[in-house]
Amino acid sequence: MTFRRSAFGRASTVGLRTLTTSVTDQATGPEEPKFLQAVELYFDRASKHSTASPDTLRHIKSTDTVLSVTFPMEKNGKTVMIRGYRSQHSRHRLPCKGGIRYSSEVDLQEVEALSALMTYKCAVVDVPFGGGKGGIMINPKDWTDAELERITRRFTLELCQKNFIGPGVDVPAPDVGTGPREMGWIADTYRNFYPQDVNGAACVTGKALSLGGVRGRTEATGLGVYYGIREFLGYPEVQKQMKHHGKIQDTTVIVQGFGNVGYWASKFFESNGAKIIGIVEHDVAAYNPSGINVEQLSLWRKEHGTFRGFPDAQIISEPMTVLEAECDVLIPAALERQIGLRNAHRIRAKLIGEAANGPVTPGADEVLRTNGKVIIPDLLLNAGGVCVSYFEWAKNLSHLRFGRMNKRWDERSKEQLLALVEGNAGRELSEVERRQLIHGAEEHELVYSGLEDTMIVACNETRQTALEKNIDYRTAAMANSINKIAASLAGSGSIFTHA
């Protein structure tokens, strides 16, 4: 395949808050709405198809509470002021839930938008949380590990003092620029601030296993992306629109972003027979129409810090050209605003699965749908992370590993049943066959099962609403979310609203 240099110039970003990658600059124009405005536009479009009253819609749309803090941190003999945010968009269900990201481009507008998206995301997959989000305005690459620990612990202290963290109040998780290490620092700080809280481990999710994490959390979002796209490919109307056979086997996939979500989504598609023909990063892209070995590419980047020089794929200096390349499925798994009005008409994928938050702008969404593309929205497709965070939270509150109480009992029950079958069949199974049949579920298998069931149900609900109302999947998922939140609010009553 021949790639041409993108014809787009850098877009003006005066007055716009974006996570500025070269792709963002080439994809979006200054006339397109900011992230928070985009989320609100999607909400307004879906609200017309909901059963909620105008007053309830205004309540759902508004952000409940926002915390903005600044604190000093010494670096190279100078004092630097650090700014952090935490937004609790909705407390119709508690605790609030959402990640904490470290980025120099974090701001209040972004945090509010992401917290709103978390509210709708939790509702659409029936996770009993309100939406939250947080961020610290730093580039983690500019700070040492010791400095990052001090920043994380100080921010956690601010959250503790303002009652913005706790197992029943607000539960953070990893996001861009953070991971299990930072979650461990948060959990430890909370434990020292509230040593009497026996459920303190549930104050944060995405922790290491040694600190109360759950097996399967690391790959959860990527696995949820796989389950969601697999379900949609199985729907006859999607197959007809895509002119696709509906199977994962031999489906061609391009993934934008090779962080945690992009890596695991690629791995699950590859292991189930799909061909990963392109992987796009912020500076370069790897392309091979015969398929890329995901693990080999990952190991190469870990060793060399870049895709450049990888021998088993064509390395493209203009990543936009691979994003726009022909394929069955395109998975934007990087940052927001990666497909905008400047490049939407060039996207040749048949299905776009939004693994990132807000990768498609409202204008681009309309262009893509007009061009016959299937779009699986972010609030549905990337909900795997919060779903398994819910499992981790529940595990921490129960103080019990999943499977610990029933694994051996299940195996013994299967052994007894197998003995009866062998007696009636007149032959004994081999030891390998026997172990496969009587195997009791491990924690990660139970987590995978719970996540798969959650995604199947949520995808089917979205599909049914889309078919019944003749609307797109994003609007259908958002309408379902609004109706669920409205039902929760109605059931709770409103003693403080009316005299």
CSV table of C-alpha atoms in Angstrom, one decimal:
chain,number,residue,atom,x,y,z
A,1,MET,CA,0.0,0.0,0.0
A,2,THR,CA,1.2,3.5,-0.9
A,3,PHE,CA,0.9,6.3,1.6
A,4,ARG,CA,0.8,9.9,0.8
A,5,ARG,CA,1.8,12.8,3.0
A,6,SER,CA,-1.3,14.4,4.6
A,7,ALA,CA,-2.4,17.6,2.9
A,8,PHE,CA,-3.6,19.1,6.2
A,9,GLY,CA,-1.8,22.0,7.8
A,10,ARG,CA,-1.7,22.7,11.6
A,11,ALA,CA,-5.0,24.0,12.8
A,12,SER,CA,-5.2,27.1,15.0
A,13,THR,CA,-5.9,26.2,18.6
A,14,VAL,CA,-6.3,29.7,20.0
A,15,GLY,CA,-9.1,29.6,22.6
A,16,LEU,CA,-9.4,25.8,22.3
A,17,ARG,CA,-8.4,23.3,25.0
A,18,THR,CA,-7.3,20.1,23.3
A,19,LEU,CA,-4.9,17.3,23.9
A,20,THR,CA,-2.6,18.5,21.2
A,21,THR,CA,-1.2,15.7,19.1
A,22,SER,CA,-0.2,16.1,15.5
A,23,VAL,CA,-3.3,14.1,14.6
A,24,THR,CA,-5.5,16.4,16.6
A,25,ASP,CA,-4.2,19.5,14.9
A,26,GLN,CA,-4.8,17.9,11.5
A,27,ALA,CA,-8.2,16.5,12.4
A,28,THR,CA,-10.1,19.4,14.0
A,29,GLY,CA,-10.7,23.0,13.2
A,30,PRO,CA,-11.1,26.0,15.6
A,31,GLU,CA,-14.9,26.1,14.8
A,32,GLU,CA,-15.5,22.6,16.3
A,33,PRO,CA,-16.9,22.4,19.9
A,34,LYS,CA,-14.7,21.8,22.9
A,35,PHE,CA,-14.9,18.5,24.6
A,36,LEU,CA,-17.4,19.5,27.3
A,37,GLN,CA,-19.6,21.1,24.6
A,38,ALA,CA,-19.4,18.0,22.5
A,39,VAL,CA,-20.6,15.8,25.4
A,40,GLU,CA,-23.5,18.3,26.0
A,41,LEU,CA,-24.4,18.2,22.4
A,42,TYR,CA,-24.6,14.5,22.4
A,43,PHE,CA,-26.7,14.7,25.6
A,44,ASP,CA,-29.1,17.2,24.1
A,45,ARG,CA,-29.5,15.1,21.0
A,46,ALA,CA,-30.3,12.0,23.0
A,47,SER,CA,-32.6,13.8,25.5
A,48,LYS,CA,-35.2,14.2,22.8
A,49,HIS,CA,-35.6,10.4,22.7
A,50,SER,CA,-35.7,9.9,26.5
A,51,THR,CA,-38.7,9.8,28.8
A,52,ALA,CA,-37.2,12.3,31.3
A,53,SER,CA,-38.9,15.6,32.1
A,54,PRO,CA,-37.2,18.9,31.2
A,55,ASP,CA,-36.5,19.6,34.9
A,56,THR,CA,-34.9,16.1,35.3
A,57,LEU,CA,-32.8,16.6,32.1
A,58,ARG,CA,-31.4,19.9,33.5
A,59,HIS,CA,-30.6,18.1,36.8
A,60,ILE,CA,-28.8,15.2,35.0
A,61,LYS,CA,-26.9,17.5,32.7
A,62,SER,CA,-25.5,19.7,35.4
A,63,THR,CA,-22.2,19.0,37.3
A,64,ASP,CA,-22.9,18.6,41.0
A,65,THR,CA,-19.5,19.6,42.5
A,66,VAL,CA,-16.0,20.6,41.4
A,67,LEU,CA,-12.9,20.8,43.5
A,68,SER,CA,-10.0,22.9,42.4
A,69,VAL,CA,-6.8,22.9,44.5
A,70,THR,CA,-3.3,24.4,44.3
A,71,PHE,CA,-0.3,23.5,46.4
A,72,PRO,CA,3.4,24.2,46.3
A,73,MET,CA,6.0,21.6,45.3
A,74,GLU,CA,9.8,22.1,45.3
A,75,LYS,CA,11.7,21.3,42.1
A,76,ASN,CA,15.4,22.1,41.4
A,77,GLY,CA,15.5,24.5,44.3
A,78,LYS,CA,12.4,26.4,43.1
A,79,THR,CA,8.8,26.3,44.2
A,80,VAL,CA,6.3,25.2,41.6
A,81,MET,CA,2.6,25.6,42.1
A,82,ILE,CA,0.7,22.5,41.2
A,83,ARG,CA,-3.0,22.6,40.2
A,84,GLY,CA,-5.4,19.7,40.5
A,85,TYR,CA,-9.1,19.1,39.9
A,86,ARG,CA,-11.8,16.6,40.9
A,87,SER,CA,-15.2,16.8,39.4
A,88,GLN,CA,-18.3,14.9,40.8
A,89,HIS,CA,-20.7,15.2,37.9
A,90,SER,CA,-23.6,13.2,39.5
A,91,ARG,CA,-24.2,11.7,42.9
A,92,HIS,CA,-27.5,10.0,42.1
A,93,ARG,CA,-25.6,6.8,42.9
A,94,LEU,CA,-22.6,6.7,45.3
A,95,PRO,CA,-19.7,6.5,45.2
A,96,CYS,CA,-18.7,8.7,42.3
A,97,LYS,CA,-16.2,6.9,40.0
A,98,GLY,CA,-13.6,8.1,37.5
A,99,GLY,CA,-9.9,8.2,36.8
A,100,ILE,CA,-7.2,10.6,37.7
A,101,ARG,CA,-5.0,11.7,34.8
A,102,TYR,CA,-1.6,13.5,34.8
A,103,SER,CA,-1.2,15.8,31.9
A,104,SER,CA,0.1,19.3,31.3
A,105,GLU,CA,-3.1,20.0,29.4
A,106,VAL,CA,-5.6,19.0,32.1
A,107,ASP,CA,-8.1,21.7,32.9
A,108,LEU,CA,-11.5,22.1,34.5
A,109,GLN,CA,-13.4,21.9,31.2
A,110,GLU,CA,-11.8,18.6,30.4
A,111,VAL,CA,-12.4,17.1,33.9
A,112,GLU,CA,-16.0,18.2,33.9
A,113,ALA,CA,-16.6,16.6,30.5
A,114,LEU,CA,-14.9,13.4,31.4
A,115,SER,CA,-16.9,13.2,34.7
A,116,ALA,CA,-20.1,13.7,32.8
A,117,LEU,CA,-19.2,10.9,30.4
A,118,MET,CA,-18.4,8.7,33.4
A,119,THR,CA,-22.0,9.2,34.7
A,120,TYR,CA,-23.5,8.1,31.4
A,121,LYS,CA,-21.0,5.3,31.0
A,122,CYS,CA,-21.8,3.8,34.4
A,123,ALA,CA,-25.5,4.0,33.7
A,124,VAL,CA,-25.4,2.4,30.3
A,125,VAL,CA,-23.6,-0.7,31.7
A,126,ASP,CA,-25.6,-0.8,35.0
A,127,VAL,CA,-22.7,0.0,37.2
A,128,PRO,CA,-24.1,1.6,40.4
A,129,PHE,CA,-21.8,4.6,40.5
A,130,GLY,CA,-22.1,8.3,39.8
A,131,GLY,CA,-19.6,10.0,37.5
A,132,GLY,CA,-16.4,11.6,38.6
A,133,LYS,CA,-13.0,12.5,37.1
A,134,GLY,CA,-9.8,14.1,38.3
A,135,GLY,CA,-6.5,15.4,37.0
A,136,ILE,CA,-3.3,17.1,37.9
A,137,MET,CA,-1.8,19.6,35.5
A,138,ILE,CA,1.7,18.2,35.2
A,139,ASN,CA,3.7,16.4,32.6
A,140,PRO,CA,4.8,13.3,34.5
A,141,LYS,CA,7.9,13.0,32.3
A,142,ASP,CA,9.1,16.2,33.8
A,143,TRP,CA,9.2,14.8,37.4
A,144,THR,CA,11.2,12.1,39.2
A,145,ASP,CA,9.5,9.2,40.7
A,146,ALA,CA,10.0,10.6,44.2
A,147,GLU,CA,8.5,13.9,43.1
A,148,LEU,CA,5.5,12.2,41.6
A,149,GLU,CA,4.9,10.3,44.8
A,150,ARG,CA,5.0,13.6,46.8
A,151,ILE,CA,2.6,15.2,44.3
A,152,THR,CA,0.2,12.2,44.4
A,153,ARG,CA,0.2,12.0,48.2
A,154,ARG,CA,-0.4,15.8,48.5
A,155,PHE,CA,-3.3,15.7,46.1
A,156,THR,CA,-4.8,12.8,47.9
A,157,LEU,CA,-4.4,14.7,51.2
A,158,GLU,CA,-6.4,17.6,49.6
A,159,LEU,CA,-9.1,15.1,48.5
A,160,CYS,CA,-9.2,13.6,52.1
A,161,GLN,CA,-9.5,17.0,53.7
A,162,LYS,CA,-12.3,18.1,51.4
A,163,ASN,CA,-14.2,14.8,51.6
A,164,PHE,CA,-13.6,14.0,47.9
A,165,ILE,CA,-12.4,10.5,48.3
A,166,GLY,CA,-13.6,7.4,50.1
A,167,PRO,CA,-15.2,4.0,49.5
A,168,GLY,CA,-18.7,5.4,49.7
A,169,VAL,CA,-17.9,8.9,48.5
A,170,ASP,CA,-15.6,9.1,45.5
A,171,VAL,CA,-13.3,6.3,44.1
A,172,PRO,CA,-10.5,7.3,41.7
A,173,ALA,CA,-8.8,5.0,39.2
A,174,PRO,CA,-5.9,5.1,36.7
A,175,ASP,CA,-6.2,7.3,33.6
A,176,VAL,CA,-3.7,9.0,31.2
A,177,GLY,CA,-0.3,9.3,32.9
A,178,THR,CA,-1.2,7.2,35.9
A,179,GLY,CA,-1.3,3.5,36.8
A,180,PRO,CA,-1.2,1.0,39.7
A,181,ARG,CA,1.8,2.7,41.3
A,182,GLU,CA,0.0,6.0,41.7
A,183,MET,CA,-3.2,4.2,42.9
A,184,GLY,CA,-1.1,2.5,45.5
A,185,TRP,CA,0.2,5.8,46.8
A,186,ILE,CA,-3.4,7.1,46.9
A,187,ALA,CA,-4.6,4.1,48.9
A,188,ASP,CA,-1.7,4.3,51.3
A,189,THR,CA,-2.2,8.0,51.9
A,190,TYR,CA,-5.9,7.4,52.5
A,191,ARG,CA,-5.2,4.6,54.9
A,192,ASN,CA,-2.9,6.8,57.0
A,193,PHE,CA,-5.5,9.6,57.0
A,194,TYR,CA,-8.3,7.2,57.9
A,195,PRO,CA,-6.6,4.3,59.8
A,196,GLN,CA,-9.9,3.2,61.3
A,197,ASP,CA,-11.7,2.6,58.0
A,198,VAL,CA,-11.7,-1.1,57.6
A,199,ASN,CA,-12.9,-0.7,54.0
A,200,GLY,CA,-10.1,1.8,53.1
A,201,ALA,CA,-8.7,-0.4,50.3
A,202,ALA,CA,-11.9,0.4,48.3
A,203,CYS,CA,-11.1,4.1,48.2
A,204,VAL,CA,-9.4,3.6,44.8
A,205,THR,CA,-9.3,0.9,42.1
A,206,GLY,CA,-6.7,-0.1,39.6
A,207,LYS,CA,-4.3,-1.1,42.4
A,208,ALA,CA,-1.6,-3.8,42.2
A,209,LEU,CA,-2.8,-7.3,43.3
A,210,SER,CA,-0.6,-7.0,46.4
A,211,LEU,CA,-2.6,-4.0,47.5
A,212,GLY,CA,-6.1,-5.4,46.9
A,213,GLY,CA,-6.4,-5.2,43.1
A,214,VAL,CA,-8.4,-7.6,41.0
A,215,ARG,CA,-7.1,-10.0,38.4
A,216,GLY,CA,-8.2,-8.8,35.0
A,217,ARG,CA,-8.3,-5.1,35.7
A,218,THR,CA,-5.2,-4.2,33.6
A,219,GLU,CA,-6.7,-5.5,30.4
A,220,ALA,CA,-10.3,-4.8,31.2
A,221,THR,CA,-10.9,-1.8,29.0
A,222,GLY,CA,-9.2,-3.4,26.0
A,223,LEU,CA,-11.2,-6.6,26.6
A,224,GLY,CA,-14.4,-4.7,26.8
A,225,VAL,CA,-13.6,-3.1,23.5
A,226,TYR,CA,-13.2,-6.5,22.0
A,227,TYR,CA,-16.4,-7.9,23.4
A,228,GLY,CA,-18.4,-4.8,22.3
A,229,ILE,CA,-17.1,-4.9,18.7
A,230,ARG,CA,-17.6,-8.6,18.5
A,231,GLU,CA,-21.3,-8.2,19.6
A,232,PHE,CA,-22.0,-5.5,17.0
A,233,LEU,CA,-20.3,-7.5,14.2
A,234,GLY,CA,-22.8,-10.3,15.0
A,235,TYR,CA,-25.9,-8.1,14.4
A,236,PRO,CA,-27.4,-8.7,10.9
A,237,GLU,CA,-28.1,-5.0,10.3
A,238,VAL,CA,-24.5,-4.1,11.0
A,239,GLN,CA,-23.2,-6.9,8.7
A,240,LYS,CA,-25.5,-5.6,6.0
A,241,GLN,CA,-24.3,-2.0,6.4
A,242,MET,CA,-20.6,-3.0,6.5
A,243,LYS,CA,-20.9,-5.7,3.9
A,244,HIS,CA,-19.0,-7.9,6.3
A,245,HIS,CA,-19.2,-11.6,7.2
A,246,GLY,CA,-19.7,-10.8,10.9
A,247,LYS,CA,-16.8,-12.9,12.2
A,248,ILE,CA,-13.7,-11.8,14.0
A,249,GLN,CA,-11.6,-14.2,12.0
A,250,ASP,CA,-9.8,-12.4,9.2
A,251,THR,CA,-11.4,-9.0,10.1
A,252,THR,CA,-8.8,-6.3,9.4
A,253,VAL,CA,-8.2,-3.9,12.2
A,254,ILE,CA,-6.3,-0.6,12.7
A,255,VAL,CA,-5.7,0.7,16.2
A,256,GLN,CA,-4.8,4.2,17.0
A,257,GLY,CA,-2.9,4.5,20.3
A,258,PHE,CA,-0.6,1.7,21.7
A,259,GLY,CA,-1.0,2.4,25.4
A,260,ASN,CA,-2.8,0.1,27.8
A,261,VAL,CA,-6.2,0.1,25.9
A,262,GLY,CA,-4.8,-0.1,22.4
A,263,TYR,CA,-2.3,-2.8,23.3
A,264,TRP,CA,-4.9,-5.1,25.0
A,265,ALA,CA,-7.6,-4.5,22.4
A,266,SER,CA,-5.0,-5.4,19.7
A,267,LYS,CA,-4.0,-8.5,21.6
A,268,PHE,CA,-7.6,-9.8,22.0
A,269,PHE,CA,-8.5,-9.2,18.4
A,270,GLU,CA,-5.3,-10.9,17.2
A,271,SER,CA,-5.7,-13.9,19.5
A,272,ASN,CA,-9.2,-14.4,18.1
A,273,GLY,CA,-8.2,-14.4,14.5
A,274,ALA,CA,-8.3,-10.8,13.4
A,275,LYS,CA,-5.5,-9.2,11.4
A,276,ILE,CA,-4.0,-6.1,13.0
A,277,ILE,CA,-2.8,-4.3,9.9
A,278,GLY,CA,-2.0,-0.9,11.4
A,279,ILE,CA,-1.0,0.6,14.7
A,280,VAL,CA,-0.9,4.4,14.9
A,281,GLU,CA,1.1,6.3,17.5
A,282,HIS,CA,1.6,10.1,17.9
A,283,ASP,CA,4.8,10.3,15.8
A,284,VAL,CA,4.7,7.3,13.5
A,285,ALA,CA,2.6,4.3,12.5
A,286,ALA,CA,3.3,0.7,11.7
A,287,TYR,CA,1.5,-0.9,8.8
A,288,ASN,CA,1.5,-4.5,7.4
A,289,PRO,CA,-1.5,-5.7,5.2
A,290,SER,CA,-0.6,-9.3,6.2
A,291,GLY,CA,-0.9,-8.5,9.9
A,292,ILE,CA,1.4,-7.2,12.6
A,293,ASN,CA,2.6,-9.4,15.5
A,294,VAL,CA,1.4,-7.2,18.4
A,295,GLU,CA,3.7,-8.7,21.0
A,296,GLN,CA,6.8,-8.4,18.9
A,297,LEU,CA,6.0,-4.7,18.1
A,298,SER,CA,5.4,-4.1,21.8
A,299,LEU,CA,8.7,-5.6,22.8
A,300,TRP,CA,10.5,-3.6,20.1
A,301,ARG,CA,9.0,-0.4,21.4
A,302,LYS,CA,9.9,-1.2,24.9
A,303,GLU,CA,13.5,-1.9,23.9
A,304,HIS,CA,14.0,1.0,21.4
A,305,GLY,CA,11.4,3.5,22.6
A,306,THR,CA,9.8,3.8,19.2
A,307,PHE,CA,8.3,1.8,16.3
A,308,ARG,CA,11.1,3.0,14.0
A,309,GLY,CA,13.3,0.2,12.8
A,310,PHE,CA,10.7,-2.5,13.4
A,311,PRO,CA,11.6,-5.0,10.7
A,312,ASP,CA,8.2,-6.7,10.1
A,313,ALA,CA,6.1,-3.7,9.2
A,314,GLN,CA,6.2,-0.6,7.1
A,315,ILE,CA,7.0,2.4,9.3
A,316,ILE,CA,5.0,5.5,8.2
A,317,SER,CA,6.2,8.9,9.3
A,318,GLU,CA,2.7,10.5,8.7
A,319,PRO,CA,0.5,8.6,11.2
A,320,MET,CA,-2.7,10.2,9.8
A,321,THR,CA,-2.4,8.2,6.6
A,322,VAL,CA,-2.7,4.9,8.4
A,323,LEU,CA,-5.6,6.3,10.5
A,324,GLU,CA,-7.4,6.9,7.2
A,325,ALA,CA,-6.4,3.6,5.6
A,326,GLU,CA,-8.9,1.0,4.4
A,327,CYS,CA,-9.9,-1.6,7.0
A,328,ASP,CA,-13.0,-3.3,8.5
A,329,VAL,CA,-12.6,-1.8,12.0
A,330,LEU,CA,-10.8,1.3,13.2
A,331,ILE,CA,-10.3,1.6,16.9
A,332,PRO,CA,-9.3,5.1,18.1
A,333,ALA,CA,-7.7,4.3,21.5
A,334,ALA,CA,-5.6,7.4,22.1
A,335,LEU,CA,-7.1,10.7,23.1
A,336,GLU,CA,-10.1,12.9,22.3
A,337,ARG,CA,-10.7,14.8,19.0
A,338,GLN,CA,-8.7,12.5,16.8
A,339,ILE,CA,-11.3,12.4,14.0
A,340,GLY,CA,-12.8,15.8,13.2
A,341,LEU,CA,-14.3,17.7,10.3
A,342,ARG,CA,-10.9,18.0,8.6
A,343,ASN,CA,-10.4,14.2,8.2
A,344,ALA,CA,-13.7,12.5,8.8
A,345,HIS,CA,-14.4,12.3,5.0
A,346,ARG,CA,-11.1,10.5,4.5
A,347,ILE,CA,-11.8,7.7,7.0
A,348,ARG,CA,-12.3,4.4,5.0
A,349,ALA,CA,-12.9,2.0,7.9
A,350,LYS,CA,-16.4,0.4,7.9
A,351,LEU,CA,-16.8,0.5,11.7
A,352,ILE,CA,-15.3,2.9,14.2
A,353,GLY,CA,-15.1,1.6,17.8
A,354,GLU,CA,-14.4,4.4,20.2
A,355,ALA,CA,-12.0,2.9,22.7
A,356,ALA,CA,-10.8,6.4,23.8
A,357,ASN,CA,-13.0,9.1,25.3
A,358,GLY,CA,-14.4,11.5,22.8
A,359,PRO,CA,-12.2,10.6,19.8
A,360,VAL,CA,-14.8,11.7,17.3
A,361,THR,CA,-16.2,15.3,17.2
A,362,PRO,CA,-19.9,15.9,16.8
A,363,GLY,CA,-19.4,17.2,13.2
A,364,ALA,CA,-17.2,14.3,12.3
A,365,ASP,CA,-19.8,11.9,13.8
A,366,GLU,CA,-22.4,13.2,11.4
A,367,VAL,CA,-20.1,13.0,8.4
A,368,LEU,CA,-19.1,9.4,9.2
A,369,ARG,CA,-22.7,8.3,9.7
A,370,THR,CA,-23.8,10.1,6.4
A,371,ASN,CA,-21.0,8.1,4.7
A,372,GLY,CA,-22.4,4.8,6.0
A,373,LYS,CA,-20.0,4.1,8.8
A,374,VAL,CA,-21.0,2.2,11.9
A,375,ILE,CA,-19.9,4.0,15.1
A,376,ILE,CA,-19.9,2.3,18.5
A,377,PRO,CA,-19.8,5.1,21.1
A,378,ASP,CA,-17.2,5.6,23.8
A,379,LEU,CA,-19.7,5.6,26.7
A,380,LEU,CA,-20.6,2.0,25.8
A,381,LEU,CA,-17.5,0.6,24.2
A,382,ASN,CA,-14.8,1.6,26.7
A,383,ALA,CA,-16.9,0.9,29.8
A,384,GLY,CA,-14.9,-2.3,30.5
A,385,GLY,CA,-12.5,-0.4,32.8
A,386,VAL,CA,-15.2,1.0,35.1
A,387,CYS,CA,-17.0,-2.3,35.0
A,388,VAL,CA,-14.0,-4.2,36.4
A,389,SER,CA,-13.2,-1.4,38.8
A,390,TYR,CA,-16.7,-2.1,40.1
A,391,PHE,CA,-15.7,-5.7,40.6
A,392,GLU,CA,-12.5,-4.6,42.4
A,393,TRP,CA,-14.4,-2.2,44.7
A,394,ALA,CA,-16.9,-5.0,45.5
A,395,LYS,CA,-14.0,-7.4,46.2
A,396,ASN,CA,-12.4,-4.8,48.6
A,397,LEU,CA,-15.6,-4.3,50.5
A,398,SER,CA,-16.2,-8.1,50.8
A,399,HIS,CA,-12.5,-8.6,51.8
A,400,LEU,CA,-12.6,-11.9,49.8
A,401,ARG,CA,-11.0,-12.9,46.6
A,402,PHE,CA,-13.4,-14.0,43.9
A,403,GLY,CA,-13.6,-17.8,43.7
A,404,ARG,CA,-12.0,-18.5,47.0
A,405,MET,CA,-15.2,-19.8,48.6
A,406,ASN,CA,-16.5,-21.9,45.8
A,407,LYS,CA,-13.7,-23.0,43.4
A,408,ARG,CA,-12.9,-26.3,45.1
A,409,TRP,CA,-16.6,-27.1,45.8
A,410,ASP,CA,-17.4,-26.6,42.1
A,411,GLU,CA,-14.5,-28.9,41.1
A,412,ARG,CA,-15.6,-31.7,43.5
A,413,SER,CA,-19.2,-31.4,42.2
A,414,LYS,CA,-18.0,-31.7,38.6
A,415,GLU,CA,-15.8,-34.7,39.6
A,416,GLN,CA,-18.8,-36.5,40.9
A,417,LEU,CA,-20.9,-35.8,37.8
A,418,LEU,CA,-18.0,-36.8,35.6
A,419,ALA,CA,-17.7,-40.1,37.4
A,420,LEU,CA,-21.3,-40.9,36.7
A,421,VAL,CA,-20.9,-40.0,33.0
A,422,GLU,CA,-17.8,-42.1,32.7
A,423,GLY,CA,-19.6,-45.1,34.3
A,424,ASN,CA,-22.5,-44.8,31.9
A,425,ALA,CA,-20.3,-44.2,28.9
A,426,GLY,CA,-18.0,-47.1,29.7
A,427,ARG,CA,-14.7,-45.2,29.2
A,428,GLU,CA,-12.5,-43.0,31.3
A,429,LEU,CA,-11.2,-39.6,30.2
A,430,SER,CA,-7.5,-38.8,30.1
A,431,GLU,CA,-6.1,-36.7,32.9
A,432,VAL,CA,-5.8,-33.7,30.6
A,433,GLU,CA,-9.5,-34.0,29.6
A,434,ARG,CA,-10.5,-34.5,33.2
A,435,ARG,CA,-8.7,-31.4,34.4
A,436,GLN,CA,-10.2,-29.3,31.6
A,437,LEU,CA,-13.7,-30.4,32.5
A,438,ILE,CA,-13.6,-30.1,36.2
A,439,HIS,CA,-11.6,-26.9,36.3
A,440,GLY,CA,-13.1,-24.4,38.8
A,441,ALA,CA,-13.1,-20.7,37.8
A,442,GLU,CA,-10.1,-18.5,38.9
A,443,GLU,CA,-10.6,-14.9,39.8
A,444,HIS,CA,-9.6,-13.5,36.3
A,445,GLU,CA,-12.0,-16.0,34.6
A,446,LEU,CA,-14.9,-14.8,36.8
A,447,VAL,CA,-14.0,-11.2,36.0
A,448,TYR,CA,-13.9,-11.9,32.3
A,449,SER,CA,-17.2,-13.6,32.5
A,450,GLY,CA,-18.8,-10.7,34.4
A,451,LEU,CA,-17.4,-8.2,31.9
A,452,GLU,CA,-18.5,-10.2,28.9
A,453,ASP,CA,-22.1,-10.5,30.3
A,454,THR,CA,-22.2,-6.8,31.1
A,455,MET,CA,-21.1,-5.8,27.5
A,456,ILE,CA,-23.5,-8.3,25.8
A,457,VAL,CA,-26.4,-6.9,27.8
A,458,ALA,CA,-25.5,-3.3,27.3
A,459,CYS,CA,-24.8,-3.7,23.6
A,460,ASN,CA,-28.1,-5.5,23.1
A,461,GLU,CA,-30.0,-2.7,25.0
A,462,THR,CA,-28.3,-0.1,22.8
A,463,ARG,CA,-29.2,-2.0,19.6
A,464,GLN,CA,-32.8,-2.5,20.6
A,465,THR,CA,-33.3,1.2,21.4
A,466,ALA,CA,-31.6,2.2,18.1
A,467,LEU,CA,-33.9,-0.1,16.1
A,468,GLU,CA,-37.1,0.9,17.9
A,469,LYS,CA,-36.4,4.6,17.6
A,470,ASN,CA,-34.5,4.5,14.3
A,471,ILE,CA,-31.6,6.4,15.8
A,472,ASP,CA,-27.8,5.9,15.8
A,473,TYR,CA,-26.0,3.9,18.4
A,474,ARG,CA,-24.5,6.9,20.3
A,475,THR,CA,-27.9,8.5,20.7
A,476,ALA,CA,-29.4,5.2,21.7
A,477,ALA,CA,-26.8,4.5,24.3
A,478,MET,CA,-27.1,8.0,25.7
A,479,ALA,CA,-30.9,7.9,25.8
A,480,ASN,CA,-30.8,4.6,27.7
A,481,SER,CA,-28.4,6.1,30.1
A,482,ILE,CA,-30.6,9.2,30.7
A,483,ASN,CA,-33.6,7.0,31.3
A,484,LYS,CA,-31.8,4.9,33.9
A,485,ILE,CA,-30.5,8.0,35.7
A,486,ALA,CA,-33.9,9.6,35.6
A,487,ALA,CA,-35.5,6.4,37.1
A,488,SER,CA,-32.9,6.4,39.9
A,489,LEU,CA,-33.6,10.1,40.7
A,490,ALA,CA,-37.4,9.5,40.6
A,491,GLY,CA,-37.1,6.5,42.9
A,492,SER,CA,-35.0,8.4,45.4
A,493,GLY,CA,-37.4,11.2,45.8
A,494,SER,CA,-36.5,14.9,46.0
A,495,ILE,CA,-37.1,16.2,49.6
A,496,PHE,CA,-34.7,19.1,49.1
A,497,THR,CA,-36.1,20.2,45.7
A,498,HIS,CA,-39.7,21.0,46.6
A,499,ALA,CA,-41.1,22.9,49.5
